[in-house]
């Protein structure tokens, strides 16, 4: 009589940087997410999440990598010419808070600009296990667009080149930059 062969548990590799985060490692996570989202690389995005990752995106609740993939594909079927800018807002231990702005157009040609905040929680291996996103958006004219990707290989890397409102408020890629929100409401949309 043969005995069942025991399979070793799958070894899950770390996804650096791992918690606890420093300012530098938290910013690295934010910039990696920004680049993957701008490339709309669903597989790269999903690989950053734990198998059982939970999302709240606006009023939609999503759980698990396969459902996240389906969500992103639906999103980008409706949000064309999508371009995003993310900024590190705060971090502590295994959590990162992000402020972001993105623009897209619908298949009908209407442009939108969205602003929001995300709260991220990571497991010990560096995979995001929770993503809570609150997002507001408003229609804009194409001439009002403020974010772009450069042409060629630089743009293919997903690094946006311009973002006016958040940058004007003092938030930048520089660690330690302040975010004063002075008169921010006037230029928000």
PDB file of N, CA, C and O in Angstrom, residues 32 34-42 44-45 76 149 155-158:
ATOM      1  N   UNK A  32       6.558  52.299  -7.236  1.00  0.00           N
ATOM      2  CA  UNK A  32       6.390  51.045  -7.983  1.00  0.00           C
ATOM      3  C   UNK A  32       4.922  50.849  -8.358  1.00  0.00           C
ATOM      4  O   UNK A  32       4.605  50.438  -9.483  1.00  0.00           O
ATOM      5  N   UNK A  34       2.645  53.243  -8.714  1.00  0.00           N
ATOM      6  CA  UNK A  34       2.328  54.258  -9.729  1.00  0.00           C
ATOM      7  C   UNK A  34       2.756  53.794 -11.116  1.00  0.00           C
ATOM      8  O   UNK A  34       1.994  53.876 -12.084  1.00  0.00           O
ATOM      9  N   UNK A  35       3.961  53.301 -11.234  1.00  0.00           N
ATOM     10  CA  UNK A  35       4.480  52.871 -12.537  1.00  0.00           C
ATOM     11  C   UNK A  35       3.666  51.702 -13.099  1.00  0.00           C
ATOM     12  O   UNK A  35       3.307  51.708 -14.285  1.00  0.00           O
ATOM     13  N   UNK A  36       3.342  50.712 -12.271  1.00  0.00           N
ATOM     14  CA  UNK A  36       2.573  49.554 -12.754  1.00  0.00           C
ATOM     15  C   UNK A  36       1.173  49.961 -13.188  1.00  0.00           C
ATOM     16  O   UNK A  36       0.670  49.511 -14.222  1.00  0.00           O
ATOM     17  N   UNK A  37       0.533  50.851 -12.416  1.00  0.00           N
ATOM     18  CA  UNK A  37      -0.811  51.303 -12.788  1.00  0.00           C
ATOM     19  C   UNK A  37      -0.759  52.118 -14.082  1.00  0.00           C
ATOM     20  O   UNK A  37      -1.651  52.010 -14.918  1.00  0.00           O
ATOM     21  N   UNK A  38       0.261  52.941 -14.252  1.00  0.00           N
ATOM     22  CA  UNK A  38       0.358  53.723 -15.493  1.00  0.00           C
ATOM     23  C   UNK A  38       0.638  52.837 -16.704  1.00  0.00           C
ATOM     24  O   UNK A  38       0.232  53.166 -17.817  1.00  0.00           O
ATOM     25  N   UNK A  39       1.314  51.737 -16.505  1.00  0.00           N
ATOM     26  CA  UNK A  39       1.521  50.776 -17.599  1.00  0.00           C
ATOM     27  C   UNK A  39       0.279  49.912 -17.817  1.00  0.00           C
ATOM     28  O   UNK A  39       0.196  49.195 -18.805  1.00  0.00           O
ATOM     29  N   UNK A  40      -0.655  49.971 -16.871  1.00  0.00           N
ATOM     30  CA  UNK A  40      -1.860  49.139 -16.866  1.00  0.00           C
ATOM     31  C   UNK A  40      -1.477  47.662 -16.985  1.00  0.00           C
ATOM     32  O   UNK A  40      -2.130  46.887 -17.666  1.00  0.00           O
ATOM     33  N   UNK A  41      -0.415  47.312 -16.278  1.00  0.00           N
ATOM     34  CA  UNK A  41       0.111  45.947 -16.278  1.00  0.00           C
ATOM     35  C   UNK A  41      -0.600  45.151 -15.185  1.00  0.00           C
ATOM     36  O   UNK A  41      -0.148  45.105 -14.035  1.00  0.00           O
ATOM     37  N   UNK A  42      -1.740  44.569 -15.552  1.00  0.00           N
ATOM     38  CA  UNK A  42      -2.593  43.884 -14.577  1.00  0.00           C
ATOM     39  C   UNK A  42      -1.828  42.800 -13.824  1.00  0.00           C
ATOM     40  O   UNK A  42      -1.943  42.691 -12.600  1.00  0.00           O
ATOM     41  N   UNK A  44       1.434  42.555 -13.213  1.00  0.00           N
ATOM     42  CA  UNK A  44       2.396  43.163 -12.284  1.00  0.00           C
ATOM     43  C   UNK A  44       1.686  43.775 -11.083  1.00  0.00           C
ATOM     44  O   UNK A  44       2.161  43.674  -9.952  1.00  0.00           O
ATOM     45  N   UNK A  45       0.549  44.388 -11.321  1.00  0.00           N
ATOM     46  CA  UNK A  45      -0.213  44.997 -10.218  1.00  0.00           C
ATOM     47  C   UNK A  45      -0.671  43.910  -9.258  1.00  0.00           C
ATOM     48  O   UNK A  45      -0.457  43.990  -8.051  1.00  0.00           O
ATOM     49  N   UNK A  76     -10.256  49.541 -16.904  1.00  0.00           N
ATOM     50  CA  UNK A  76      -9.551  50.116 -18.041  1.00  0.00           C
ATOM     51  C   UNK A  76     -10.265  49.903 -19.369  1.00  0.00           C
ATOM     52  O   UNK A  76      -9.884  50.488 -20.375  1.00  0.00           O
ATOM     53  N   UNK A 149       2.204  61.280 -19.674  1.00  0.00           N
ATOM     54  CA  UNK A 149       3.358  60.388 -19.719  1.00  0.00           C
ATOM     55  C   UNK A 149       4.212  60.836 -20.886  1.00  0.00           C
ATOM     56  O   UNK A 149       3.685  61.165 -21.948  1.00  0.00           O
ATOM     57  N   UNK A 155       7.920  57.050 -21.131  1.00  0.00           N
ATOM     58  CA  UNK A 155       6.489  56.917 -20.886  1.00  0.00           C
ATOM     59  C   UNK A 155       6.085  55.475 -20.696  1.00  0.00           C
ATOM     60  O   UNK A 155       5.211  55.161 -19.894  1.00  0.00           O
ATOM     61  N   UNK A 156       6.725  54.572 -21.416  1.00  0.00           N
ATOM     62  CA  UNK A 156       6.419  53.148 -21.285  1.00  0.00           C
ATOM     63  C   UNK A 156       6.771  52.631 -19.897  1.00  0.00           C
ATOM     64  O   UNK A 156       6.220  51.636 -19.443  1.00  0.00           O
ATOM     65  N   UNK A 157       7.667  53.314 -19.204  1.00  0.00           N
ATOM     66  CA  UNK A 157       8.033  52.917 -17.838  1.00  0.00           C
ATOM     67  C   UNK A 157       6.952  53.305 -16.838  1.00  0.00           C
ATOM     68  O   UNK A 157       6.967  52.849 -15.702  1.00  0.00           O
ATOM     69  N   UNK A 158       6.018  54.183 -17.245  1.00  0.00           N
ATOM     70  CA  UNK A 158       4.909  54.553 -16.378  1.00  0.00           C
ATOM     71  C   UNK A 158       5.180  55.717 -15.455  1.00  0.00           C
ATOM     72  O   UNK A 158       4.447  55.943 -14.508  1.00  0.00           O
TER      73      UNK A 158
END
